[in-house]
Amino acid sequence: MKVLVVGGGGREHALAWRLARSPRVQTVFVAPGNAGTAREAGLQNVPITDLAALADFAAAQSVAFTVVGPEGPLAGGIVDRFRERGLRIFGPTAQAAQLESSKDFAKAFMKRHGIPTADYETFTDAALAHRYVDARGAPIVIKADGLAAGKGVVVATTLAQAHEAIDAMLTDNRMGAAGARVVIEEFLSGEEASFIVLSDGRQVLPLATSQDHKRLLDGDAGPNTGGMGAYSPAPVVTPEIHARVLREIIQPTVQGMARDGIVFTGFLYAGLMIDEQGNPRTLEFNCRMGDPETQPIMARVKSDLAEVFELAIDGHLDRAEIAWDRRTALGVVMAAAGYPEDPRRGDVIEGLDADGNGAREDSLVFHAGTADQDNRIVTSGGRVLCVTALGDSLRLAQAGAYQRVQDIRFSGMQYRRDIGHRGLSRKR
Ligand code: AMP
Ligand code: GLY
């Protein structure tokens, strides 16, 4: 069968790579893909991003099903469009995708259904927002309501920062429409984890847990990014917390959406904050897999992933099962000069394997912002590569990934040296 993966980042490279290993899959089209997916056996890039043209392509090629990576096409209604045309696709409708595309929608939903999350208020009026933060004090968190590619959240440690964020979003309109409404919420402390499940609308199948590293610099310092590295599993999610997340957050979300008349199909990603006592609360929902969490998660999948997607699309997730590699996988993101503010393009990447990327026995180099230029691979986006390794322990996976990172060079490259630090510093 042929399948289609929509997107062109590291997440999509990892999904497509794993799908191509399913015995019944002949070709995985990746639209638009990157220089890594262009070189991977079994994958074929398709230079299409327009949603109607993607549906035409899927129909013309008789693809068995489509999986969508990023939130943009989901919020834009790609699932609705494909379904109208009788094309099989895994993802949420635009209406269901509001769990990610509107923070206010997600917060109101959680409040209505008693799903644990930070207290909040929503504002469109700057004066009222300023007054609210003065009354609540710092630390406090200011979030643009709309999609902002990971840049719409300001964790203000001082009142001055909070006021500045409100002015930037509500007064100066620096985030455009996404920031015309803001959610202001209580600061939560604890340890974060990513909890991602597949939903067929009624039943869910959890993926392995993972932990992202959102800040640019070592020690979780510097600006927020899309994610600088991840590992799976996340030891902070103990079996007991895992059960609580399913019972208190995931199942009430899928059931609550259905009760509100919106069937949630696709990936549901709860960004969790787990406090010292082990209480999980939801920081945010995404309606897709995480990037870079997908890279280590896919490195650990041992089952036929195409079969899992088909069961999910057909509403039979109760019959699906995923076997996981028991090892830990850890991915280090190598980002371009200037990321996240203004990533530079066109730097030549050296040290990749002759075929451009490389599955070696225990490590994989997933591409994100890469492109071909004059027979060379160059940077073409903020996050460039995600170097991922498997190991019998978190420490060994970390060592493997950083060893592979040493082979790769490009001008201005940025990467964190401490991916995995929270897991390694846990008391056992
Ligand atoms: P979000 O896009 O909502 O996940 O926010 C991005 C990042 O901001 C999260 O991964 C957290 O590190 C931080 N963050 C968001 N909301 C809160 C909160 N209520 N308390 C503390 N940190 C937060
Ligand atoms: N890595 C976090 C995200 O994809 O939202």
mmCIF file of N, CA and C in Angstrom, residues 233-318:
data_model
loop_
_atom_site.group_PDB
_atom_site.id
_atom_site.type_symbol
_atom_site.label_atom_id
_atom_site.label_comp_id
_atom_site.label_asym_id
_atom_site.label_seq_id
_atom_site.Cartn_x
_atom_site.Cartn_y
_atom_site.Cartn_z
ATOM 1 N N PRO A 233 11.418 6.298 27.485
ATOM 2 C CA PRO A 233 10.311 6.806 28.283
ATOM 3 C C PRO A 233 10.757 7.891 29.253
ATOM 4 N N ALA A 234 9.750 8.579 29.843
ATOM 5 C CA ALA A 234 10.010 9.616 30.849
ATOM 6 C C ALA A 234 9.789 8.998 32.226
ATOM 7 N N PRO A 235 10.869 8.797 32.997
ATOM 8 C CA PRO A 235 10.705 8.125 34.293
ATOM 9 C C PRO A 235 9.816 8.876 35.278
ATOM 10 N N VAL A 236 9.613 10.188 35.074
ATOM 11 C CA VAL A 236 8.727 10.937 35.985
ATOM 12 C C VAL A 236 7.296 10.391 35.918
ATOM 13 N N VAL A 237 6.930 9.804 34.784
ATOM 14 C CA VAL A 237 5.585 9.229 34.664
ATOM 15 C C VAL A 237 5.646 7.786 35.179
ATOM 16 N N THR A 238 5.467 7.642 36.463
ATOM 17 C CA THR A 238 5.467 6.312 37.080
ATOM 18 C C THR A 238 4.195 5.583 36.640
ATOM 19 N N PRO A 239 4.140 4.264 36.823
ATOM 20 C CA PRO A 239 2.907 3.549 36.454
ATOM 21 C C PRO A 239 1.667 4.142 37.128
ATOM 22 N N GLU A 240 1.818 4.598 38.359
ATOM 23 C CA GLU A 240 0.674 5.171 39.068
ATOM 24 C C GLU A 240 0.239 6.495 38.423
ATOM 25 N N ILE A 241 1.196 7.336 38.095
ATOM 26 C CA ILE A 241 0.851 8.609 37.453
ATOM 27 C C ILE A 241 0.270 8.345 36.065
ATOM 28 N N HIS A 242 0.820 7.363 35.377
ATOM 29 C CA HIS A 242 0.304 6.988 34.053
ATOM 30 C C HIS A 242 -1.193 6.671 34.140
ATOM 31 N N ALA A 243 -1.543 5.868 35.126
ATOM 32 C CA ALA A 243 -2.956 5.482 35.284
ATOM 33 C C ALA A 243 -3.807 6.705 35.616
ATOM 34 N N ARG A 244 -3.278 7.592 36.453
ATOM 35 C CA ARG A 244 -4.044 8.795 36.804
ATOM 36 C C ARG A 244 -4.240 9.699 35.600
ATOM 37 N N VAL A 245 -3.213 9.842 34.766
ATOM 38 C CA VAL A 245 -3.334 10.711 33.586
ATOM 39 C C VAL A 245 -4.430 10.177 32.664
ATOM 40 N N LEU A 246 -4.439 8.867 32.470
ATOM 41 C CA LEU A 246 -5.486 8.290 31.619
ATOM 42 C C LEU A 246 -6.866 8.544 32.220
ATOM 43 N N ARG A 247 -6.973 8.336 33.523
ATOM 44 C CA ARG A 247 -8.275 8.409 34.190
ATOM 45 C C ARG A 247 -8.740 9.853 34.392
ATOM 46 N N GLU A 248 -7.806 10.746 34.726
ATOM 47 C CA GLU A 248 -8.213 12.102 35.109
ATOM 48 C C GLU A 248 -8.111 13.108 33.967
ATOM 49 N N ILE A 249 -7.311 12.799 32.950
ATOM 50 C CA ILE A 249 -7.104 13.786 31.887
ATOM 51 C C ILE A 249 -7.514 13.237 30.512
ATOM 52 N N ILE A 250 -6.919 12.134 30.102
ATOM 53 C CA ILE A 250 -7.118 11.685 28.714
ATOM 54 C C ILE A 250 -8.553 11.201 28.477
ATOM 55 N N GLN A 251 -9.021 10.256 29.297
ATOM 56 C CA GLN A 251 -10.363 9.735 29.050
ATOM 57 C C GLN A 251 -11.438 10.811 29.220
ATOM 58 N N PRO A 252 -11.383 11.635 30.275
ATOM 59 C CA PRO A 252 -12.385 12.707 30.367
ATOM 60 C C PRO A 252 -12.331 13.682 29.184
ATOM 61 N N THR A 253 -11.162 13.839 28.579
ATOM 62 C CA THR A 253 -11.077 14.750 27.433
ATOM 63 C C THR A 253 -11.783 14.155 26.222
ATOM 64 N N VAL A 254 -11.475 12.905 25.907
ATOM 65 C CA VAL A 254 -12.112 12.280 24.742
ATOM 66 C C VAL A 254 -13.620 12.161 24.969
ATOM 67 N N GLN A 255 -14.003 11.772 26.200
ATOM 68 C CA GLN A 255 -15.441 11.637 26.492
ATOM 69 C C GLN A 255 -16.125 13.008 26.531
ATOM 70 N N GLY A 256 -15.438 14.002 27.087
ATOM 71 C CA GLY A 256 -16.007 15.346 27.180
ATOM 72 C C GLY A 256 -16.213 15.956 25.807
ATOM 73 N N MET A 257 -15.253 15.748 24.919
ATOM 74 C CA MET A 257 -15.408 16.260 23.556
ATOM 75 C C MET A 257 -16.632 15.607 22.911
ATOM 76 N N ALA A 258 -16.750 14.285 23.066
ATOM 77 C CA ALA A 258 -17.897 13.580 22.470
ATOM 78 C C ALA A 258 -19.196 14.123 23.045
ATOM 79 N N ARG A 259 -19.204 14.376 24.366
ATOM 80 C CA ARG A 259 -20.416 14.899 24.995
ATOM 81 C C ARG A 259 -20.737 16.297 24.469
ATOM 82 N N ASP A 260 -19.699 17.056 24.133
ATOM 83 C CA ASP A 260 -19.920 18.389 23.561
ATOM 84 C C ASP A 260 -20.263 18.312 22.071
ATOM 85 N N GLY A 261 -20.343 17.084 21.554
ATOM 86 C CA GLY A 261 -20.731 16.920 20.153
ATOM 87 C C GLY A 261 -19.572 16.983 19.177
ATOM 88 N N ILE A 262 -18.347 16.860 19.703
ATOM 89 C CA ILE A 262 -17.173 16.922 18.823
ATOM 90 C C ILE A 262 -16.361 15.639 19.021
ATOM 91 N N VAL A 263 -16.448 14.736 18.063
ATOM 92 C CA VAL A 263 -15.710 13.480 18.193
ATOM 93 C C VAL A 263 -14.225 13.757 17.959
ATOM 94 N N PHE A 264 -13.402 13.409 18.935
ATOM 95 C CA PHE A 264 -11.967 13.682 18.787
ATOM 96 C C PHE A 264 -11.239 12.450 18.256
ATOM 97 N N THR A 265 -10.803 12.530 17.004
ATOM 98 C CA THR A 265 -9.970 11.473 16.435
ATOM 99 C C THR A 265 -8.580 12.050 16.171
ATOM 100 N N GLY A 266 -7.581 11.203 16.205
ATOM 101 C CA GLY A 266 -6.223 11.666 15.924
ATOM 102 C C GLY A 266 -5.349 11.533 17.161
ATOM 103 N N PHE A 267 -4.183 12.173 17.079
ATOM 104 C CA PHE A 267 -3.299 12.175 18.238
ATOM 105 C C PHE A 267 -3.802 13.208 19.229
ATOM 106 N N LEU A 268 -3.838 12.824 20.483
ATOM 107 C CA LEU A 268 -4.112 13.789 21.544
ATOM 108 C C LEU A 268 -2.863 13.820 22.423
ATOM 109 N N TYR A 269 -2.304 15.000 22.536
ATOM 110 C CA TYR A 269 -1.048 15.189 23.259
ATOM 111 C C TYR A 269 -1.347 16.102 24.438
ATOM 112 N N ALA A 270 -1.222 15.572 25.639
ATOM 113 C CA ALA A 270 -1.374 16.405 26.824
ATOM 114 C C ALA A 270 0.011 16.769 27.320
ATOM 115 N N GLY A 271 0.301 18.065 27.349
ATOM 116 C CA GLY A 271 1.538 18.547 27.964
ATOM 117 C C GLY A 271 1.275 18.642 29.456
ATOM 118 N N LEU A 272 1.972 17.845 30.242
ATOM 119 C CA LEU A 272 1.671 17.734 31.674
ATOM 120 C C LEU A 272 2.668 18.488 32.527
ATOM 121 N N MET A 273 2.186 18.988 33.662
ATOM 122 C CA MET A 273 3.075 19.424 34.741
ATOM 123 C C MET A 273 2.756 18.513 35.920
ATOM 124 N N ILE A 274 3.781 17.801 36.403
ATOM 125 C CA ILE A 274 3.579 16.850 37.500
ATOM 126 C C ILE A 274 4.230 17.442 38.746
ATOM 127 N N ASP A 275 3.429 17.690 39.774
ATOM 128 C CA ASP A 275 3.993 18.360 40.955
ATOM 129 C C ASP A 275 4.725 17.369 41.858
ATOM 130 N N GLU A 276 5.306 17.909 42.928
ATOM 131 C CA GLU A 276 6.126 17.107 43.849
ATOM 132 C C GLU A 276 5.367 15.906 44.412
ATOM 133 N N GLN A 277 4.061 16.068 44.591
ATOM 134 C CA GLN A 277 3.258 14.980 45.148
ATOM 135 C C GLN A 277 2.790 13.996 44.074
ATOM 136 N N GLY A 278 3.173 14.247 42.829
ATOM 137 C CA GLY A 278 2.780 13.332 41.762
ATOM 138 C C GLY A 278 1.416 13.631 41.164
ATOM 139 N N ASN A 279 0.889 14.842 41.400
ATOM 140 C CA ASN A 279 -0.397 15.205 40.787
ATOM 141 C C ASN A 279 -0.164 15.757 39.384
ATOM 142 N N PRO A 280 -0.774 15.138 38.374
ATOM 143 C CA PRO A 280 -0.592 15.660 37.016
ATOM 144 C C PRO A 280 -1.632 16.725 36.681
ATOM 145 N N ARG A 281 -1.183 17.805 36.060
ATOM 146 C CA ARG A 281 -2.118 18.808 35.540
ATOM 147 C C ARG A 281 -1.762 19.127 34.089
ATOM 148 N N THR A 282 -2.756 19.571 33.336
ATOM 149 C CA THR A 282 -2.566 19.807 31.907
ATOM 150 C C THR A 282 -2.106 21.231 31.665
ATOM 151 N N LEU A 283 -0.940 21.394 31.048
ATOM 152 C CA LEU A 283 -0.476 22.731 30.657
ATOM 153 C C LEU A 283 -1.101 23.135 29.342
ATOM 154 N N GLU A 284 -1.223 22.159 28.458
ATOM 155 C CA GLU A 284 -1.775 22.450 27.130
ATOM 156 C C GLU A 284 -2.149 21.137 26.464
ATOM 157 N N PHE A 285 -3.010 21.256 25.471
ATOM 158 C CA PHE A 285 -3.283 20.125 24.588
ATOM 159 C C PHE A 285 -2.709 20.437 23.222
ATOM 160 N N ASN A 286 -2.176 19.410 22.577
ATOM 161 C CA ASN A 286 -1.889 19.498 21.152
ATOM 162 C C ASN A 286 -2.698 18.401 20.480
ATOM 163 N N CYS A 287 -3.009 18.604 19.225
ATOM 164 C CA CYS A 287 -3.846 17.616 18.549
ATOM 165 C C CYS A 287 -3.025 16.871 17.501
ATOM 166 N N ARG A 288 -1.766 16.671 17.826
ATOM 167 C CA ARG A 288 -0.788 16.076 16.911
ATOM 168 C C ARG A 288 0.297 15.474 17.772
ATOM 169 N N MET A 289 1.245 14.808 17.148
ATOM 170 C CA MET A 289 2.387 14.332 17.924
ATOM 171 C C MET A 289 3.336 15.502 18.191
ATOM 172 N N GLY A 290 4.221 15.332 19.146
ATOM 173 C CA GLY A 290 5.197 16.372 19.464
ATOM 174 C C GLY A 290 6.414 16.261 18.568
ATOM 175 N N ASP A 291 7.072 17.376 18.395
ATOM 176 C CA ASP A 291 8.352 17.397 17.703
ATOM 177 C C ASP A 291 9.304 18.120 18.636
ATOM 178 N N PRO A 292 10.307 17.516 19.205
ATOM 179 C CA PRO A 292 10.963 16.274 18.799
ATOM 180 C C PRO A 292 10.545 14.982 19.513
ATOM 181 N N GLU A 293 9.472 14.958 20.309
ATOM 182 C CA GLU A 293 9.152 13.710 21.031
ATOM 183 C C GLU A 293 8.955 12.523 20.088
ATOM 184 N N THR A 294 8.378 12.804 18.914
ATOM 185 C CA THR A 294 8.109 11.715 17.962
ATOM 186 C C THR A 294 9.376 10.931 17.589
ATOM 187 N N GLN A 295 10.510 11.636 17.505
ATOM 188 C CA GLN A 295 11.717 10.967 17.018
ATOM 189 C C GLN A 295 12.139 9.843 17.956
ATOM 190 N N PRO A 296 12.328 10.086 19.268
ATOM 191 C CA PRO A 296 12.636 8.946 20.142
ATOM 192 C C PRO A 296 11.482 7.952 20.266
ATOM 193 N N ILE A 297 10.240 8.431 20.207
ATOM 194 C CA ILE A 297 9.118 7.485 20.329
ATOM 195 C C ILE A 297 9.122 6.525 19.135
ATOM 196 N N MET A 298 9.262 7.064 17.936
ATOM 197 C CA MET A 298 9.266 6.190 16.749
ATOM 198 C C MET A 298 10.458 5.239 16.752
ATOM 199 N N ALA A 299 11.579 5.684 17.309
ATOM 200 C CA ALA A 299 12.752 4.813 17.373
ATOM 201 C C ALA A 299 12.457 3.569 18.209
ATOM 202 N N ARG A 300 11.452 3.656 19.094
ATOM 203 C CA ARG A 300 11.151 2.530 19.995
ATOM 204 C C ARG A 300 9.983 1.667 19.540
ATOM 205 N N VAL A 301 9.266 2.076 18.500
ATOM 206 C CA VAL A 301 8.101 1.291 18.061
ATOM 207 C C VAL A 301 8.577 0.000 17.406
ATOM 208 N N LYS A 302 8.052 -1.118 17.846
ATOM 209 C CA LYS A 302 8.436 -2.387 17.220
ATOM 210 C C LYS A 302 7.297 -2.992 16.389
ATOM 211 N N SER A 303 6.087 -2.486 16.556
ATOM 212 C CA SER A 303 4.936 -3.069 15.859
ATOM 213 C C SER A 303 4.792 -2.503 14.456
ATOM 214 N N ASP A 304 3.842 -3.061 13.738
ATOM 215 C CA ASP A 304 3.487 -2.580 12.404
ATOM 216 C C ASP A 304 2.637 -1.304 12.572
ATOM 217 N N LEU A 305 3.255 -0.158 12.354
ATOM 218 C CA LEU A 305 2.578 1.108 12.630
ATOM 219 C C LEU A 305 1.410 1.355 11.666
ATOM 220 N N ALA A 306 1.541 0.894 10.428
ATOM 221 C CA ALA A 306 0.451 1.092 9.456
ATOM 222 C C ALA A 306 -0.816 0.392 9.945
ATOM 223 N N GLU A 307 -0.635 -0.776 10.538
ATOM 224 C CA GLU A 307 -1.802 -1.502 11.031
ATOM 225 C C GLU A 307 -2.477 -0.734 12.176
ATOM 226 N N VAL A 308 -1.665 -0.149 13.037
ATOM 227 C CA VAL A 308 -2.219 0.635 14.153
ATOM 228 C C VAL A 308 -3.040 1.808 13.617
ATOM 229 N N PHE A 309 -2.513 2.511 12.601
ATOM 230 C CA PHE A 309 -3.254 3.646 12.040
ATOM 231 C C PHE A 309 -4.550 3.177 11.383
ATOM 232 N N GLU A 310 -4.507 2.060 10.703
ATOM 233 C CA GLU A 310 -5.728 1.581 10.041
ATOM 234 C C GLU A 310 -6.799 1.235 11.075
ATOM 235 N N LEU A 311 -6.394 0.584 12.153
ATOM 236 C CA LEU A 311 -7.364 0.261 13.207
ATOM 237 C C LEU A 311 -7.927 1.550 13.819
ATOM 238 N N ALA A 312 -7.053 2.555 14.002
ATOM 239 C CA ALA A 312 -7.509 3.823 14.590
ATOM 240 C C ALA A 312 -8.510 4.508 13.668
ATOM 241 N N ILE A 313 -8.215 4.525 12.380
ATOM 242 C CA ILE A 313 -9.104 5.192 11.416
ATOM 243 C C ILE A 313 -10.452 4.462 11.365
ATOM 244 N N ASP A 314 -10.416 3.138 11.523
ATOM 245 C CA ASP A 314 -11.650 2.345 11.451
ATOM 246 C C ASP A 314 -12.401 2.266 12.777
ATOM 247 N N GLY A 315 -11.899 2.932 13.826
ATOM 248 C CA GLY A 315 -12.599 2.913 15.114
ATOM 249 C C GLY A 315 -12.403 1.629 15.896
ATOM 250 N N HIS A 316 -11.303 0.933 15.654
ATOM 251 C CA HIS A 316 -11.058 -0.340 16.339
ATOM 252 C C HIS A 316 -9.793 -0.310 17.184
ATOM 253 N N LEU A 317 -9.551 0.799 17.829
ATOM 254 C CA LEU A 317 -8.298 0.894 18.608
ATOM 255 C C LEU A 317 -8.224 -0.148 19.716
ATOM 256 N N ASP A 318 -9.388 -0.653 20.147
ATOM 257 C CA ASP A 318 -9.367 -1.705 21.177
ATOM 258 C C ASP A 318 -8.593 -2.938 20.692
#
